[in-house]
PDB file of C-alpha atoms and ligand atoms in Angstrom:
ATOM      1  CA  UNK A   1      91.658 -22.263  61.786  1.00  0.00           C
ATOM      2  CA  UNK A   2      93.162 -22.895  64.773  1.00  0.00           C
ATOM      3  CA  UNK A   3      92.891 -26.959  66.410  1.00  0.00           C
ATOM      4  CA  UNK A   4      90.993 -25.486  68.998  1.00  0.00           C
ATOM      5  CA  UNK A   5      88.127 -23.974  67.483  1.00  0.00           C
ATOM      6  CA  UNK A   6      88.390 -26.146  64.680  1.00  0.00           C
ATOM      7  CA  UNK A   7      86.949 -28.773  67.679  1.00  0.00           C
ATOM      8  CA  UNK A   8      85.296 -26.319  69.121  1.00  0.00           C
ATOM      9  CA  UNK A   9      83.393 -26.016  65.871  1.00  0.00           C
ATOM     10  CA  UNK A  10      82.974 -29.813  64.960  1.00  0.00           C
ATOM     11  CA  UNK A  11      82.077 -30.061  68.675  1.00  0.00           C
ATOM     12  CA  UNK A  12      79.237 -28.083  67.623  1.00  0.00           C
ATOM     13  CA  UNK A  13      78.279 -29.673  64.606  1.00  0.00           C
ATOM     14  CA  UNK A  14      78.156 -32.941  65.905  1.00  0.00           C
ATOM     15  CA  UNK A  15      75.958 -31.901  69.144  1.00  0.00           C
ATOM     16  CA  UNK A  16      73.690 -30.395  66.395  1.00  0.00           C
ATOM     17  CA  UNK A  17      73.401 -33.592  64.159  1.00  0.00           C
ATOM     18  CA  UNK A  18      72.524 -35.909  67.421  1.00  0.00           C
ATOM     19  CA  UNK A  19      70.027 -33.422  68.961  1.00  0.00           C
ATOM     20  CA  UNK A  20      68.326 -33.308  65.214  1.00  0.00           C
ATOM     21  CA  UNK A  21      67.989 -37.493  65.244  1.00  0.00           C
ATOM     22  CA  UNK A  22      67.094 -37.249  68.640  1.00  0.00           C
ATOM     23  CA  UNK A  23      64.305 -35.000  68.326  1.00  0.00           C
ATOM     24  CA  UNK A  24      63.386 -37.246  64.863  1.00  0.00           C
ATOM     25  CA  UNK A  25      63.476 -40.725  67.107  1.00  0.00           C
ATOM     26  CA  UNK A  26      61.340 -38.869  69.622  1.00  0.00           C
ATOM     27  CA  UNK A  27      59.052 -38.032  67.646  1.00  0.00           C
ATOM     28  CA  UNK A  28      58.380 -41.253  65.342  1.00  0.00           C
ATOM     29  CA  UNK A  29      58.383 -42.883  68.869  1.00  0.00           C
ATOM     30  CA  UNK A  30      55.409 -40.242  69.732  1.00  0.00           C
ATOM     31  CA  UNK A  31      53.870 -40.860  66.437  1.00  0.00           C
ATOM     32  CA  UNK A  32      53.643 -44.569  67.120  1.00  0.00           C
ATOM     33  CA  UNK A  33      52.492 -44.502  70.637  1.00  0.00           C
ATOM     34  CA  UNK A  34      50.123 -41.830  70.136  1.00  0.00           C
ATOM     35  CA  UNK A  35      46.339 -42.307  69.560  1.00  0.00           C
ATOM     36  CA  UNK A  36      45.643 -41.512  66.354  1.00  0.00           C
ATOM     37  CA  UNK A  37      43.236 -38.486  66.387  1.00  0.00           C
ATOM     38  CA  UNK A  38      40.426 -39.363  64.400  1.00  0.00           C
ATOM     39  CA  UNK A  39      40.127 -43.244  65.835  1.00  0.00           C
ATOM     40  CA  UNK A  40      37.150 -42.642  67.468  1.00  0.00           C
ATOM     41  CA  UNK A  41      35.308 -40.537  65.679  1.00  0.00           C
ATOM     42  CA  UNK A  42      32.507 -42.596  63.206  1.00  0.00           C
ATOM     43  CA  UNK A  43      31.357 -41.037  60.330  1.00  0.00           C
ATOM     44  CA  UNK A  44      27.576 -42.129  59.332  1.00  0.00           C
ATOM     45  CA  UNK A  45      27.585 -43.268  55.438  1.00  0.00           C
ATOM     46  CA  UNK A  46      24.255 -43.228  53.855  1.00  0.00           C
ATOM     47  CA  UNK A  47      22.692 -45.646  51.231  1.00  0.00           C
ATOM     48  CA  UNK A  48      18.996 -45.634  48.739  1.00  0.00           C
ATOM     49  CA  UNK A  49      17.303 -48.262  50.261  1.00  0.00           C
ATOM     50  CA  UNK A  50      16.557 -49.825  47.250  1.00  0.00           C
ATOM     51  CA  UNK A  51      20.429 -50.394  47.206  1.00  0.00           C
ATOM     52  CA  UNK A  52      19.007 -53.544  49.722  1.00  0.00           C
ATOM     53  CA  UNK A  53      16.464 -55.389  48.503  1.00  0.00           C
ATOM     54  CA  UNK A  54      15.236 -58.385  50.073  1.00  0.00           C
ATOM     55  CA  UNK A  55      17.437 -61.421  50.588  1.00  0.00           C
ATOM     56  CA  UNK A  56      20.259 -59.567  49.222  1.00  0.00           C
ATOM     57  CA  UNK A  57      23.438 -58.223  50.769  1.00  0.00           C
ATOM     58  CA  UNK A  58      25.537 -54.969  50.814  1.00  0.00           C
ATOM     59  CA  UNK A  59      28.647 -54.501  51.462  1.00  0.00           C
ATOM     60  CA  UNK A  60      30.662 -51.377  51.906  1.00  0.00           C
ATOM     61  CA  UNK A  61      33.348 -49.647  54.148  1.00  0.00           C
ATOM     62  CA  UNK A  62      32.478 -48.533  57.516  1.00  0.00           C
ATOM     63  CA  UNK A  63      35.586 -46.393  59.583  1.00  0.00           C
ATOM     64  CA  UNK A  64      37.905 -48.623  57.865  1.00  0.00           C
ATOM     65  CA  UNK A  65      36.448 -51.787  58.407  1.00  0.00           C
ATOM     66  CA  UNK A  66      34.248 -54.098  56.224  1.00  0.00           C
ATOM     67  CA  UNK A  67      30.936 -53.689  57.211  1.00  0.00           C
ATOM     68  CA  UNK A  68      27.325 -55.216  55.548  1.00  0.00           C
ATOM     69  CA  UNK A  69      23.558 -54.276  55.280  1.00  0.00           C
ATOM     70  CA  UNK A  70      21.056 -57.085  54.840  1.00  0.00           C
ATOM     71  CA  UNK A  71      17.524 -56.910  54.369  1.00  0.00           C
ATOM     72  CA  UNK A  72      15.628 -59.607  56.778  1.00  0.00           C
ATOM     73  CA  UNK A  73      12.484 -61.297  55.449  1.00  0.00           C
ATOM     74  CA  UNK A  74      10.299 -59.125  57.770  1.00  0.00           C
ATOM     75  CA  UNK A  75      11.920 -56.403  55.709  1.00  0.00           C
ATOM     76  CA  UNK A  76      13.815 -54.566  58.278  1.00  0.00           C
ATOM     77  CA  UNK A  77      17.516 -53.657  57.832  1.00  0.00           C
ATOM     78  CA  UNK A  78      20.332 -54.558  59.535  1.00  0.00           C
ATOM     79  CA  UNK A  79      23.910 -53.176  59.452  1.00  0.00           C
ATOM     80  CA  UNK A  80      27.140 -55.445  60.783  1.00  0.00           C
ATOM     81  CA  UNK A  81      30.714 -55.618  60.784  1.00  0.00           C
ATOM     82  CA  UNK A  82      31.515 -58.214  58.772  1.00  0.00           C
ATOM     83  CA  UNK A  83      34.675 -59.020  60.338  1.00  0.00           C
ATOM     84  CA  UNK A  84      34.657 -62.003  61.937  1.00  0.00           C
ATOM     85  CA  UNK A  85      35.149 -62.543  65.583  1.00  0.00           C
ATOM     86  CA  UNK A  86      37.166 -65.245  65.640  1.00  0.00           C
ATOM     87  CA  UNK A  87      40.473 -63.939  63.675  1.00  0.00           C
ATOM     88  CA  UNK A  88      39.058 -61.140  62.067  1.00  0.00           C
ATOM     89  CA  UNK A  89      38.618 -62.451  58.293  1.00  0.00           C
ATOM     90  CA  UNK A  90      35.413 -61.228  56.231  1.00  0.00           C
ATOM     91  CA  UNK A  91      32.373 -62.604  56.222  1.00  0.00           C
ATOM     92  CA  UNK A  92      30.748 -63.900  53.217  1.00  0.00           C
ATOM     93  CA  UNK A  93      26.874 -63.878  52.703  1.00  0.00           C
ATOM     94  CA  UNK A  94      25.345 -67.161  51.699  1.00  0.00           C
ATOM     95  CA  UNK A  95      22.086 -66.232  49.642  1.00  0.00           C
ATOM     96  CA  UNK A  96      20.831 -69.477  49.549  1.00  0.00           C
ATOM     97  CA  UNK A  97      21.328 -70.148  53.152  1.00  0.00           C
ATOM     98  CA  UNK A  98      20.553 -66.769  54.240  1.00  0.00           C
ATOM     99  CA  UNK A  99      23.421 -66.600  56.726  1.00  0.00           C
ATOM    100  CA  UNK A 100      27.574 -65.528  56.874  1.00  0.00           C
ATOM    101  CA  UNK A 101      30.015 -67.827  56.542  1.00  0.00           C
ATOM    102  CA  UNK A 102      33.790 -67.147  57.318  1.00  0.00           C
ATOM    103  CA  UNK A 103      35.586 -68.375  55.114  1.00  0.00           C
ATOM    104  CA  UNK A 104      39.091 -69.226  56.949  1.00  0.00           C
ATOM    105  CA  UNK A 105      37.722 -71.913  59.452  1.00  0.00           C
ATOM    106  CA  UNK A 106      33.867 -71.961  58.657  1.00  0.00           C
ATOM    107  CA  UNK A 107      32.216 -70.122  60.841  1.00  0.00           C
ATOM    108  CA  UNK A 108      28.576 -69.374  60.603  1.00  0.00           C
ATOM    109  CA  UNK A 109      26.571 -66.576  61.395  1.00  0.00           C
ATOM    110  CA  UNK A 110      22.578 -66.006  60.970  1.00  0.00           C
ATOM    111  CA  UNK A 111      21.633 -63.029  59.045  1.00  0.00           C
ATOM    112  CA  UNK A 112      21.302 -60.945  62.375  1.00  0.00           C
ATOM    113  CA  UNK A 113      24.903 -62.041  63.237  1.00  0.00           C
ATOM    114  CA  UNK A 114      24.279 -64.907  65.759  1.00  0.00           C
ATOM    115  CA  UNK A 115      26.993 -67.271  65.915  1.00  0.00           C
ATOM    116  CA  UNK A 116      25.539 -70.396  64.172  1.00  0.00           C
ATOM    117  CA  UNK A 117      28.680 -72.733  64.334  1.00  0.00           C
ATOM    118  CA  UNK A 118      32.803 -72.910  63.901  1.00  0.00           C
ATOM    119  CA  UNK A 119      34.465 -70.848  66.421  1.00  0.00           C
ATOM    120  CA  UNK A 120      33.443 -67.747  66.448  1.00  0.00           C
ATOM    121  CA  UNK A 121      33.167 -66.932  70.152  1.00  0.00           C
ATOM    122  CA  UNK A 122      30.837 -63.772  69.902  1.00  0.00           C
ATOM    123  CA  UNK A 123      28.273 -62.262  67.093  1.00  0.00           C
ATOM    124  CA  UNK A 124      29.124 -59.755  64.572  1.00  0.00           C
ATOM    125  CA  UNK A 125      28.773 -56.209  65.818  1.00  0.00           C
ATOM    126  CA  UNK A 126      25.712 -54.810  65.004  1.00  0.00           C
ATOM    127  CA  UNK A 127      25.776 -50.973  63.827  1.00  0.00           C
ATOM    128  CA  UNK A 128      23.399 -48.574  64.342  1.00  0.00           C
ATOM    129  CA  UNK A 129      21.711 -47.509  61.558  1.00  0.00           C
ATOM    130  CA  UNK A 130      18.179 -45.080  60.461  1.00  0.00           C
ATOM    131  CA  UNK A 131      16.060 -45.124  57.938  1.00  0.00           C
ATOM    132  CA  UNK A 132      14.364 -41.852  56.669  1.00  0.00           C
ATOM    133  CA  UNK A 133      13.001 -40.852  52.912  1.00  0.00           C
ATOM    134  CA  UNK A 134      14.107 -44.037  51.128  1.00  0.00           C
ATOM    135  CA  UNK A 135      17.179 -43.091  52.970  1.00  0.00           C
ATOM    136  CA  UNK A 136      19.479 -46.012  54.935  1.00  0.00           C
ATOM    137  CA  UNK A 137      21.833 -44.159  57.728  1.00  0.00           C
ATOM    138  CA  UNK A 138      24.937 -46.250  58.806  1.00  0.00           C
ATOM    139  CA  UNK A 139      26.723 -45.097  62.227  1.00  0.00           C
TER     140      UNK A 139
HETATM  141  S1  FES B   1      38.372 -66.118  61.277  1.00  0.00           S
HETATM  142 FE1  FES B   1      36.309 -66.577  60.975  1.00  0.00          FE
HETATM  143  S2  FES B   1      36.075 -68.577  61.674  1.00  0.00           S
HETATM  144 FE2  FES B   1      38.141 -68.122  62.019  1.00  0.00          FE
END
């Protein structure tokens, strides 16, 4: 081969190899940036009711988050994240209380999500949820 294609030829080669890990940094860069598709879409997870009796809590995954069903003493059901609002760690239920409590820097929560003390600045989110046939609907 002569030196001149021989370049000619690496020339090539090389121009292939950077337009193949540019068009693989482009597109973990897209990945990244990109909203993932399914990030807003909730899917509704369904629980027996009897899963909640009274006093008692449940908790279970909701989109990827921690989430929790409690049973008030009127007997209606509730559904919340149970992420904290203050730095995001999970909630714990306190039976014998009947409220959250966060453990990383105490924060309290009544059993409807109301910021009781510690430094929470906002309530737990409260989920939607339906009851039908014995039937508890989250989302
Ligand atoms: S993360 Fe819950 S009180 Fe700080």
């Amino acid at each position: 081969m002569e030196t001149g294609s021989r370049r000619k030829f690496l020339g090539i080669c090389l121009g292939g190899v950077l337009a193949g890990a540019g068009g693989g940094l482009l597109y973990t860069i897209f990945g990244y940036l990109a909203p993932r598709r399914d990030s807003n879409i909730r899917r509704a997870v369904s629980f027996p009711a009897t899963d909640v009796p009274a006093g008692a809590a449940k908790f279970f995954e909701y989109n990827g988050k921690t989430a929790v069903l409690i049973r008030q003493k009127n007997g209606t059901v509730v559904a919340l994240s149970a992420v904290c609002t203050h730095l995001g760690c999970i909630v714990q239920w306190q039976k014998d209380k009947e409220e959250f409590l966060c453990p990383c820097h105490g924060g309290r929560f009544s059993s409807t999500g109301l910021v009781l003390g510690g430094p929470p600045p906002k309530p737990l989110e409260s989920i939607p949820i339906a009851t039908a046939n014995g039937t508890i609907t989250v989302g």
